[in-house]
GROMACS .gro file of C-alpha atoms in nm:
model
  409
    1MET     CA    1  15.960  13.966  21.380
    2SER     CA    2  15.725  14.167  21.170
    3ILE     CA    3  15.359  14.160  21.178
    4ASP     CA    4  15.187  14.084  20.876
    5HIS     CA    5  14.896  14.302  20.894
    6GLY     CA    6  14.685  14.210  20.636
    7ARG     CA    7  14.678  13.888  20.742
    8LEU     CA    8  14.600  13.963  21.075
    9ALA     CA    9  14.311  14.170  21.017
   10ARG     CA   10  14.174  13.857  20.813
   11LEU     CA   11  14.250  13.654  21.089
   12LEU     CA   12  14.152  13.840  21.361
   13GLY     CA   13  13.983  14.161  21.252
   14GLY     CA   14  13.643  14.095  21.150
   15GLU     CA   15  13.326  14.170  21.340
   16ASP     CA   16  13.226  13.819  21.432
   17LEU     CA   17  13.571  13.810  21.687
   18ALA     CA   18  13.612  14.182  21.820
   19TRP     CA   19  13.434  14.006  22.133
   20LEU     CA   20  13.711  13.793  22.155
   21VAL     CA   21  13.995  14.029  22.063
   22GLY     CA   22  13.805  14.285  22.336
   23ARG     CA   23  13.810  13.973  22.640
   24CYS     CA   24  14.202  13.941  22.496
   25ARG     CA   25  14.240  14.334  22.575
   26ARG     CA   26  14.042  14.352  22.915
   27ARG     CA   27  14.208  14.048  23.020
   28MET     CA   28  14.591  14.202  22.963
   29GLU     CA   29  14.447  14.530  23.186
   30ARG     CA   30  14.401  14.368  23.405
   31ALA     CA   31  14.758  14.178  23.406
   32GLN     CA   32  14.558  13.856  23.405
   33SER     CA   33  14.730  13.591  23.185
   34LEU     CA   34  14.577  13.450  22.808
   35ALA     CA   35  14.658  13.111  22.918
   36ALA     CA   36  14.267  13.064  22.957
   37SER     CA   37  13.940  13.036  22.786
   38VAL     CA   38  13.690  13.247  22.747
   39THR     CA   39  13.247  13.250  22.685
   40LEU     CA   40  13.019  13.431  22.548
   41SER     CA   41  12.643  13.339  22.567
   42GLY     CA   42  12.445  13.376  22.360
   43ALA     CA   43  12.644  13.347  22.078
   44THR     CA   44  12.576  13.359  21.703
   45GLY     CA   45  12.634  13.175  21.429
   46ARG     CA   46  12.790  13.406  21.290
   47GLN     CA   47  13.013  13.448  21.573
   48ARG     CA   48  13.008  13.097  21.587
   49ALA     CA   49  13.060  12.948  21.222
   50ALA     CA   50  13.453  13.251  21.297
   51VAL     CA   51  13.531  13.080  21.606
   52HIS     CA   52  13.571  12.761  21.341
   53ARG     CA   53  13.736  12.933  21.061
   54LEU     CA   54  13.979  13.053  21.302
   55LEU     CA   55  14.049  12.730  21.542
   56GLY     CA   56  13.970  12.485  21.206
   57ARG     CA   57  13.706  12.284  21.411
   58PRO     CA   58  13.329  12.354  21.468
   59PRO     CA   59  13.251  12.417  21.867
   60ARG     CA   60  13.056  12.281  22.125
   61PRO     CA   61  12.729  12.278  22.035
   62GLY     CA   62  12.480  12.483  22.294
   63SER     CA   63  12.444  12.864  22.364
   64ALA     CA   64  12.763  12.987  22.509
   65LEU     CA   65  13.060  12.962  22.274
   66THR     CA   66  13.400  12.915  22.471
   67VAL     CA   67  13.699  12.956  22.368
   68SER     CA   68  14.052  12.882  22.435
   69LEU     CA   69  14.329  13.156  22.448
   70SER     CA   70  14.615  12.919  22.393
   71ALA     CA   71  14.511  12.725  22.137
   72VAL     CA   72  14.427  13.128  21.933
   73ASP     CA   73  14.741  13.201  22.055
   74GLU     CA   74  14.871  12.916  21.868
   75VAL     CA   75  14.678  13.012  21.553
   76VAL     CA   76  14.815  13.358  21.601
   77ARG     CA   77  15.192  13.197  21.571
   78ARG     CA   78  15.201  13.007  21.291
   79SER     CA   79  14.975  13.142  21.006
   80GLY     CA   80  15.261  13.378  21.023
   81ALA     CA   81  15.010  13.684  21.104
   82CYS     CA   82  15.201  13.807  21.475
   83PRO     CA   83  15.431  13.544  21.496
   84ASP     CA   84  15.476  13.724  21.878
   85GLY     CA   85  15.118  13.554  21.949
   86LEU     CA   86  14.813  13.680  22.066
   87ALA     CA   87  14.938  13.942  22.267
   88ALA     CA   88  15.131  14.107  22.031
   89ALA     CA   89  14.828  14.114  21.797
   90VAL     CA   90  14.570  14.212  21.977
   91VAL     CA   91  14.817  14.530  22.050
   92ALA     CA   92  14.825  14.533  21.668
   93LEU     CA   93  14.460  14.537  21.646
   94THR     CA   94  14.339  14.761  21.865
   95GLY     CA   95  14.645  15.035  21.988
   96GLU     CA   96  14.843  14.996  22.304
   97VAL     CA   97  14.728  14.827  22.634
   98THR     CA   98  14.764  15.001  22.987
   99ASP     CA   99  14.812  14.785  23.265
  100ARG     CA  100  14.501  14.911  23.421
  101ALA     CA  101  14.585  14.777  23.804
  102ALA     CA  102  14.998  14.939  23.770
  103ALA     CA  103  14.813  15.282  23.615
  104GLU     CA  104  14.601  15.257  23.959
  105ALA     CA  105  14.852  15.273  24.120
  106ASP     CA  106  15.097  15.498  24.002
  107ARG     CA  107  14.757  15.757  24.015
  108ASP     CA  108  14.718  15.618  24.389
  109ARG     CA  109  15.066  15.679  24.398
  110ARG     CA  110  15.109  16.116  24.282
  111TRP     CA  111  14.800  16.192  24.412
  112ARG     CA  112  14.899  16.078  24.801
  113GLY     CA  113  15.195  16.283  24.717
  114ALA     CA  114  14.974  16.577  24.608
  115PHE     CA  115  14.783  16.529  24.988
  116ALA     CA  116  15.130  16.497  25.127
  117PRO     CA  117  15.194  16.864  25.248
  118LEU     CA  118  14.767  16.927  25.361
  119GLU     CA  119  14.848  16.586  25.564
  120ALA     CA  120  15.083  16.711  25.769
  121ALA     CA  121  14.951  17.053  25.812
  122VAL     CA  122  14.628  16.871  25.974
  123ALA     CA  123  14.870  16.557  26.171
  124HIS     CA  124  14.913  16.756  26.457
  125ARG     CA  125  14.507  16.959  26.465
  126PRO     CA  126  14.278  16.658  26.550
  127GLU     CA  127  13.992  16.943  26.527
  128LEU     CA  128  14.048  16.878  26.145
  129ALA     CA  129  14.056  16.507  26.094
  130GLY     CA  130  13.726  16.494  26.048
  131TRP     CA  131  13.678  16.824  25.781
  132LEU     CA  132  14.042  16.633  25.591
  133HIS     CA  133  13.878  16.256  25.591
  134GLY     CA  134  13.525  16.394  25.404
  135VAL     CA  135  13.757  16.628  25.187
  136HIS     CA  136  13.925  16.247  25.079
  137SER     CA  137  13.580  16.070  25.064
  138THR     CA  138  13.370  16.303  24.884
  139GLY     CA  139  13.639  16.359  24.593
  140LEU     CA  140  13.603  16.739  24.639
  141VAL     CA  141  13.965  16.812  24.568
  142ARG     CA  142  13.943  16.566  24.256
  143ARG     CA  143  13.664  16.775  24.169
  144LEU     CA  144  13.799  17.166  24.189
  145ALA     CA  145  14.142  16.981  24.035
  146ALA     CA  146  14.116  16.638  23.798
  147THR     CA  147  14.508  16.538  23.837
  148PRO     CA  148  14.750  16.513  24.104
  149GLU     CA  149  14.926  16.763  23.904
  150SER     CA  150  14.713  17.046  23.881
  151ALA     CA  151  14.631  16.955  24.221
  152ALA     CA  152  14.925  16.922  24.411
  153PRO     CA  153  14.950  17.291  24.435
  154LEU     CA  154  14.683  17.385  24.526
  155LEU     CA  155  14.674  17.193  24.817
  156ALA     CA  156  15.023  17.321  24.869
  157ASP     CA  157  14.863  17.678  24.952
  158LEU     CA  158  14.585  17.500  25.177
  159ALA     CA  159  14.819  17.378  25.430
  160GLU     CA  160  14.991  17.727  25.444
  161VAL     CA  161  14.663  17.825  25.456
  162ILE     CA  162  14.564  17.637  25.736
  163GLY     CA  163  14.861  17.720  25.928
  164SER     CA  164  14.780  18.034  25.931
  165LEU     CA  165  14.474  17.995  26.124
  166PRO     CA  166  14.360  18.109  26.335
  167ALA     CA  167  14.442  18.439  26.269
  168THR     CA  168  14.455  18.772  26.515
  169GLY     CA  169  14.183  18.936  26.307
  170GLU     CA  170  14.424  18.951  25.968
  171PRO     CA  171  14.195  19.073  25.621
  172LEU     CA  172  14.119  18.817  25.478
  173GLY     CA  173  14.353  18.927  25.124
  174ARG     CA  174  14.661  19.014  25.332
  175LEU     CA  175  14.670  18.629  25.447
  176ALA     CA  176  14.584  18.489  25.091
  177ALA     CA  177  14.897  18.687  25.001
  178ARG     CA  178  15.114  18.590  25.302
  179ALA     CA  179  14.992  18.229  25.240
  180THR     CA  180  14.963  18.154  24.892
  181GLY     CA  181  15.172  18.496  24.734
  182SER     CA  182  14.812  18.599  24.617
  183ALA     CA  183  14.608  18.829  24.764
  184HIS     CA  184  14.259  18.699  24.560
  185ALA     CA  185  14.337  18.309  24.605
  186LEU     CA  186  14.060  18.293  24.905
  187ASP     CA  187  13.837  18.462  24.685
  188PRO     CA  188  13.509  18.298  24.680
  189ASP     CA  189  13.552  18.188  24.312
  190ARG     CA  190  13.812  18.048  24.309
  191PRO     CA  191  13.930  17.680  24.424
  192LEU     CA  192  14.072  17.687  24.719
  193ALA     CA  193  13.921  17.920  24.881
  194THR     CA  194  13.627  17.656  24.910
  195LEU     CA  195  13.892  17.389  25.038
  196ALA     CA  196  13.982  17.676  25.310
  197LEU     CA  197  13.651  17.842  25.338
  198GLY     CA  198  13.529  17.423  25.482
  199ALA     CA  199  13.870  17.446  25.699
  200ALA     CA  200  13.773  17.690  25.849
  201ARG     CA  201  13.444  17.629  25.946
  202ALA     CA  202  13.556  17.319  26.131
  203LEU     CA  203  13.848  17.466  26.348
  204SER     CA  204  13.537  17.765  26.481
  205GLY     CA  205  13.224  17.486  26.517
  206LEU     CA  206  13.001  17.661  26.269
  207PRO     CA  207  12.699  17.501  26.158
  208ASP     CA  208  12.702  17.515  25.772
  209GLY     CA  209  12.557  17.778  25.588
  210THR     CA  210  12.567  17.909  25.204
  211GLY     CA  211  12.582  18.336  25.103
  212ALA     CA  212  12.801  18.566  25.169
  213GLU     CA  213  12.782  18.748  25.488
  214TRP     CA  214  12.782  18.290  25.616
  215ARG     CA  215  13.116  18.290  25.422
  216ARG     CA  216  13.247  18.665  25.615
  217GLU     CA  217  13.140  18.438  25.914
  218VAL     CA  218  13.313  18.184  25.922
  219TRP     CA  219  13.616  18.386  25.787
  220ALA     CA  220  13.580  18.612  26.166
  221SER     CA  221  13.574  18.347  26.345
  222VAL     CA  222  13.957  18.219  26.242
  223GLY     CA  223  14.078  18.531  26.305
  224ALA     CA  224  14.034  18.633  25.885
  225LEU     CA  225  13.844  18.956  25.809
  226ARG     CA  226  13.634  19.051  25.478
  227ASP     CA  227  13.500  19.347  25.442
  228GLU     CA  228  13.608  19.395  25.821
  229VAL     CA  229  13.417  19.762  25.834
  230SER     CA  230  13.134  19.747  25.648
  231SER     CA  231  12.978  19.426  25.880
  232THR     CA  232  12.852  19.620  26.234
  233VAL     CA  233  12.682  19.605  26.457
  234LEU     CA  234  12.428  19.757  26.693
  235THR     CA  235  12.451  19.813  27.079
  236LEU     CA  236  12.328  19.965  27.387
  237GLY     CA  237  12.398  19.936  27.779
  238LEU     CA  238  12.737  19.710  27.748
  239PRO     CA  239  12.940  19.824  27.991
  240GLY     CA  240  13.299  19.789  27.852
  241ASP     CA  241  13.576  19.774  28.042
  242ALA     CA  242  13.931  19.975  28.067
  243ARG     CA  243  14.138  19.676  27.898
  244THR     CA  244  14.088  19.706  27.587
  245SER     CA  245  14.038  19.988  27.342
  246THR     CA  246  13.689  19.861  27.206
  247GLY     CA  247  13.627  19.794  27.573
  248ARG     CA  248  13.706  20.163  27.694
  249ALA     CA  249  13.505  20.370  27.367
  250LEU     CA  250  13.218  20.132  27.465
  251ALA     CA  251  13.231  20.244  27.892
  252ALA     CA  252  13.225  20.617  27.727
  253TRP     CA  253  12.924  20.507  27.504
  254HIS     CA  254  12.755  20.299  27.833
  255GLU     CA  255  12.863  20.632  28.106
  256THR     CA  256  12.612  20.853  27.846
  257GLY     CA  257  12.362  20.633  27.766
  258GLN     CA  258  12.367  20.598  27.392
  259PRO     CA  259  12.403  20.358  27.104
  260ALA     CA  260  12.731  20.185  27.017
  261VAL     CA  261  12.787  20.062  26.683
  262LEU     CA  262  13.105  19.782  26.631
  263THR     CA  263  13.278  19.659  26.363
  264LEU     CA  264  13.398  19.296  26.226
  265ARG     CA  265  13.730  19.450  26.230
  266GLN     CA  266  13.676  19.560  26.617
  267LEU     CA  267  13.512  19.268  26.777
  268VAL     CA  268  13.820  19.056  26.586
  269ARG     CA  269  14.113  19.268  26.658
  270ASP     CA  270  14.034  19.440  26.998
  271PRO     CA  271  13.711  19.199  27.174
  272PRO     CA  272  13.540  19.402  27.494
  273LEU     CA  273  13.562  19.165  27.731
  274PRO     CA  274  13.273  18.986  27.897
  275CYS     CA  275  12.983  19.248  28.036
  276GLY     CA  276  12.777  19.050  28.250
  277PRO     CA  277  12.539  18.763  28.327
  278GLU     CA  278  12.266  18.844  28.062
  279VAL     CA  279  12.207  19.024  27.744
  280LEU     CA  280  11.866  19.161  27.501
  281VAL     CA  281  11.870  19.075  27.181
  282CYS     CA  282  11.611  19.250  26.950
  283GLU     CA  283  11.557  19.254  26.588
  284ASN     CA  284  11.516  19.686  26.496
  285PRO     CA  285  11.696  19.945  26.581
  286VAL     CA  286  11.357  20.142  26.681
  287VAL     CA  287  11.438  19.913  27.045
  288VAL     CA  288  11.769  20.068  27.053
  289SER     CA  289  11.719  20.426  27.017
  290THR     CA  290  11.370  20.374  27.195
  291ALA     CA  291  11.577  20.209  27.488
  292ALA     CA  292  11.821  20.539  27.480
  293ASP     CA  293  11.597  20.853  27.476
  294ARG     CA  294  11.377  20.668  27.782
  295LEU     CA  295  11.601  20.468  27.976
  296GLY     CA  296  11.946  20.608  27.876
  297ALA     CA  297  12.256  20.482  28.061
  298GLY     CA  298  12.011  20.227  28.238
  299CYS     CA  299  11.994  20.001  27.993
  300LEU     CA  300  12.041  19.634  28.024
  301PRO     CA  301  12.299  19.532  27.826
  302LEU     CA  302  12.110  19.513  27.465
  303VAL     CA  303  12.219  19.416  27.049
  304CYS     CA  304  12.044  19.487  26.770
  305THR     CA  305  12.060  19.201  26.527
  306SER     CA  306  11.867  19.510  26.260
  307GLY     CA  307  11.737  19.268  26.019
  308GLN     CA  308  11.889  18.918  25.884
  309PRO     CA  309  12.208  18.884  26.181
  310GLY     CA  310  12.523  18.950  25.995
  311ALA     CA  311  12.886  18.854  26.069
  312ALA     CA  312  12.943  19.103  26.321
  313VAL     CA  313  12.666  19.043  26.480
  314LEU     CA  314  12.690  18.666  26.469
  315HIS     CA  315  13.027  18.728  26.574
  316LEU     CA  316  12.955  18.909  26.915
  317LEU     CA  317  12.647  18.708  26.995
  318ARG     CA  318  12.892  18.432  27.006
  319GLN     CA  319  13.171  18.612  27.187
  320LEU     CA  320  12.856  18.745  27.441
  321THR     CA  321  12.798  18.392  27.503
  322SER     CA  322  13.132  18.215  27.491
  323ALA     CA  323  13.148  18.460  27.820
  324GLY     CA  324  12.925  18.288  27.971
  325ALA     CA  325  12.666  18.586  27.918
  326ALA     CA  326  12.271  18.430  27.893
  327LEU     CA  327  12.065  18.585  27.583
  328ARG     CA  328  11.713  18.632  27.524
  329TYR     CA  329  11.573  18.734  27.136
  330HIS     CA  330  11.308  18.914  27.012
  331GLY     CA  331  11.158  19.022  26.687
  332ASP     CA  332  10.845  19.091  26.509
  333PHE     CA  333  10.561  18.896  26.502
  334ASP     CA  334  10.548  18.834  26.144
  335TRP     CA  335  10.687  18.636  25.877
  336GLY     CA  336  11.013  18.829  25.856
  337GLY     CA  337  11.041  18.806  26.174
  338LEU     CA  338  11.027  18.465  26.224
  339ARG     CA  339  11.271  18.409  25.949
  340VAL     CA  340  11.452  18.609  26.181
  341GLY     CA  341  11.446  18.440  26.449
  342ASN     CA  342  11.474  18.108  26.253
  343VAL     CA  343  11.831  18.209  26.196
  344VAL     CA  344  11.911  18.392  26.549
  345PHE     CA  345  11.847  18.045  26.721
  346ALA     CA  346  11.989  17.855  26.526
  347ARG     CA  347  12.298  17.993  26.535
  348VAL     CA  348  12.328  18.046  26.887
  349PRO     CA  349  12.184  17.971  27.227
  350ALA     CA  350  11.900  18.226  27.267
  351THR     CA  351  11.604  18.146  27.429
  352PRO     CA  352  11.279  18.438  27.371
  353TRP     CA  353  11.214  18.712  27.510
  354ARG     CA  354  10.824  18.760  27.454
  355PHE     CA  355  10.866  18.629  27.169
  356ARG     CA  356  10.621  18.299  27.224
  357THR     CA  357  10.275  18.222  27.069
  358ALA     CA  358  10.139  18.359  27.440
  359ASP     CA  359  10.326  18.688  27.399
  360TYR     CA  360  10.166  18.747  27.076
  361LEU     CA  361   9.817  18.678  27.178
  362ALA     CA  362   9.853  18.967  27.436
  363ALA     CA  363   9.980  19.184  27.196
  364ALA     CA  364   9.785  19.081  26.890
  365HIS     CA  365   9.496  19.335  26.933
  366ARG     CA  366   9.785  19.620  26.901
  367GLY     CA  367   9.898  19.530  26.539
  368GLN     CA  368   9.793  19.534  26.224
  369ASP     CA  369   9.735  19.323  25.897
  370LEU     CA  370   9.954  19.023  25.871
  371ILE     CA  371  10.072  18.958  25.538
  372GLY     CA  372  10.368  18.733  25.322
  373THR     CA  373  10.419  18.333  25.322
  374PRO     CA  374  10.379  18.143  25.626
  375VAL     CA  375  10.682  18.012  25.833
  376VAL     CA  376  10.688  17.794  26.069
  377ALA     CA  377  10.847  17.949  26.417
  378ALA     CA  378  11.159  17.674  26.475
  379TRP     CA  379  11.102  17.773  26.868
  380ASP     CA  380  10.726  17.734  26.887
  381GLY     CA  381  10.571  17.554  26.649
  382GLY     CA  382  10.222  17.684  26.740
  383LEU     CA  383  10.319  18.001  26.735
  384GLY     CA  384  10.288  18.026  26.313
  385ALA     CA  385   9.964  17.819  26.308
  386ALA     CA  386   9.817  18.065  26.561
  387MET     CA  387   9.918  18.437  26.383
  388ARG     CA  388   9.791  18.235  26.114
  389GLU     CA  389   9.448  18.224  26.204
  390THR     CA  390   9.492  18.585  26.400
  391GLY     CA  391   9.572  18.712  26.129
  392VAL     CA  392   9.729  19.014  26.274
  393ALA     CA  393  10.142  19.121  26.262
  394VAL     CA  394  10.204  19.289  26.618
  395GLU     CA  395  10.590  19.478  26.554
  396GLU     CA  396  10.861  19.538  26.811
  397GLU     CA  397  10.724  19.963  26.748
  398HIS     CA  398  10.352  19.783  26.893
  399VAL     CA  399  10.564  19.646  27.231
  400ILE     CA  400  10.788  19.877  27.244
  401ASP     CA  401  10.675  20.008  27.625
  402ASP     CA  402  10.707  19.594  27.756
  403LEU     CA  403  11.042  19.606  27.605
  404LEU     CA  404  11.140  19.903  27.784
  405THR     CA  405  11.013  19.749  28.107
  406ASP     CA  406  11.275  19.468  28.094
  407LEU     CA  407  11.527  19.660  27.980
  408ALA     CA  408  11.496  19.871  28.280
  409GLY     CA  409  11.592  19.579  28.502
   0.00000   0.00000   0.00000
């Protein structure tokens, strides 16, 4: 039956009845019956008068205004403004009404469909269960892809990437092309990379972090190489082995007492076999070059971080600890050196090597002026305070003889 829009607007369209129409619409959106009453607290005189005119009788006295929607429905039908009743009138005045519960159920169904490939990929990988729960609970996917339809291809690609991990020293671009069809799908600025990197970190158990070196380290930990030959680690005295090409190269350099530079590619694709019970780690290449000059092939296994440790350094150190080697670390006694030390001790299970407060105080007479912004040494709470009080920086070059004594075994 037709609606008389002019009459309906005069009947229910006024400002003073907007609250009543709004309440009806909200009930309809929630699939609630209109055979009920609604109450407005603190109603104005104009709102009370409008209800009086609508229903033909004054509302009960008091600050609250209660209206029977069944009575309004009867008035709307009888007036001829909307013979189909109040629900149809609300639609005519405010537009089509969506059943929120049904719409939410439909959205949930579509999101479940979008997640289905990922759920299947993770179903038999318990090490990823916590990561997947975090993806759901944080709403990360919905921030990266606002709708189930846009999320579906992203999550399907993510499932393919996860199915390819861990890799065996495969370049990241090649892995991305194989899994998704695009060599750039795992570039750092892509939504897929954000999600896949979290899965890779969960698989490897690495701590959270940021920055290009951290991303490279995470990918390397699951056998995917990014900038595989530009990330390197300087070593001396690693004995090598006869079973791997990297090991044979190390053995040759060890025999001649020469330093060896290993790439991330070599460490992931062709890792050398374990080297022994203890490995010493230094911050500066000068320690390696001096040890090569003075000790040659007699030097104990030594790895150099070359400042802040990159992906190749950390990957090698983790390989060594996984094989049972104990790591001992020494760095510069300056603020930059403490920052490097904090990273090393946070990322790998190393212990200090002549790198505590007592070692600093014993060597302070050899140092130079300490400058820069102070840092707390996470492994020795008193070290930073001692350095501030003394005002002296002691670099590895200043204690090179002590370090060589230890490296000589």
